[in-house]
Amino acid sequence: MTRLLVSAAHKSSGKTTVATGLCAALAARGLRVQPFKKGPDYIDPLWLGHAAGRPCVNLDFHTQDHDEILAMAARYERHTDVTLVEGNKGLYDGVDLEGSNSNAALARLLETPVVLVVDCRGMTRGIAPLLLGYQAFDAGIRIGGVILNRVGGARHESKLRAVTEHYTDIPVLGAVHEDPALQIIERHLGLVPSNEHRRAGSQIRRLGEAIAAQVDLEAVLGIGADTRTPLPATPFPVAEAAAGPKVRIAIARDAAFGFYYHTDLEALEQAGAQLCFFDALHDTQLPEADALFIGGGFPETHLAALEANAPLRGAILDAIEAGLPAYAECGGLMYLSRSIRWKDQCHTMVGVIPGDVVMHERPQGRGYVRLEETGAGLWPLRDGEGKAATFPAHEFHYSALEPMGAETVYAYRVLRGHGVDGRHDGIVRHNLLASYSHQRHTRRNPWASRFVAFIRDRLQSRSATPARSAAP
């Protein structure tokens, strides 16, 4: 068994390309690869999961306690051959001076050796002090090997290998030569998600073949061989299933909306939900369901198609106006607004939220957030003393919602972050809760259980309401 953490010297080193290629190459050899992604990102896990053939799971210090991370890693790596964790940013980067939420901290928690990806463009002898510095900075972190990335050719590779072998004891695991065909397309929010990439499957195969040809996979496996010590057997946090019949939740999942945590979808099912997926670009009616969930994504890149599907937009508007329980995050919030304006385009959306979305050149909200319940939410969370609770989440949006009147009801006060207006998030209308912030089902914020309980409560209230008699 092998456990590895793939990190980099700095952001945008091609780490996700290499990690995706490793997953594909190892899976092609018949190995059972379990991918994990450090942090709250949605896009990289889509590529990693596609390449490995099994869902990628996020491990995030901001939303999870250490024992939750250990329990989640232990649960999903069981019955697999390789655990591959992709870091975010650089190996030692983090939000505080001590690096308590860095990739290195995760490697230490999981007792995992690091494969360091180095962007070698414009570098030869300089790779030695870089590697020595990363190695000496924290003696508790084992850098098991380096993958030279974006190498300029055979001569460049030869120089890099010679310098690394002469000055350091870090093995060179491979050298991936610069090739535009291997790059995953980027845009304003990072990599294009695999659910939008028309040729994601062929791109992943190409990455896997390139990594298999240019990286010593046996050496990669050897670094983590017999180091995958069993993780502490802490209980895995699952959603509590309340007594009652299953509820059906219609979930938009397509090229426009694809940002869902696999573990959150599992938590909804564990709480008693049956998930019914639909395509907001092509399906003209909602599935028969007791509730609606529209997650994040990139509706701004599919404006014409979303607007053209007027029957579905009308069905969603009618359902929410009639009281259907609904939850929307970021891209889902944008879709439920009156319109989205991006560059010189303005397209009509669902219209249940009385505001218009405007795309900007710079992020309007980016990073970790902390929210406090106002008490006006649909399924408020309380702390142990019955007070309004706070919980962590994250946001990343280039759009703003304009205008929202003073009468708008919000579920959350923003203690850190931006949300809708810098002070509030979580718009409440009818039985809809829509926010820019993305939540994660954890011990501190079991939102999936609370959402299912709210759906059941609405169903019971509806069934208890006496039917109106026909007018004479």
Tab-separated table of C-alpha atoms in Angstrom, residues 15 31 69 133 138 170 188 240 250 268 327 349 363 369 378 380 406 418 445-446:
chain	number	residue	atom	x	y	z
A	15	LYS	CA	0.877	20.188	-9.999
A	31	LEU	CA	-4.187	-0.213	-9.299
A	69	ILE	CA	-9.666	14.475	8.400
A	133	GLY	CA	15.805	24.908	1.355
A	138	ASP	CA	11.012	21.447	8.227
A	170	ILE	CA	16.419	13.805	-3.218
A	188	HIS	CA	-10.943	33.313	-14.520
A	240	GLU	CA	-28.003	11.274	11.186
A	250	ALA	CA	-33.729	17.189	-7.484
A	268	LEU	CA	-27.785	13.745	2.094
A	327	TYR	CA	-31.014	25.380	-1.530
A	349	MET	CA	-32.477	33.669	-15.635
A	363	PRO	CA	-13.024	38.550	-7.509
A	369	VAL	CA	-15.405	32.743	5.273
A	378	LEU	CA	-34.702	28.023	7.195
A	380	PRO	CA	-30.827	27.469	11.821
A	406	ALA	CA	-33.205	46.682	2.662
A	418	HIS	CA	-17.881	39.043	1.556
A	445	ASN	CA	-21.969	22.245	10.385
A	446	PRO	CA	-24.168	19.223	9.636
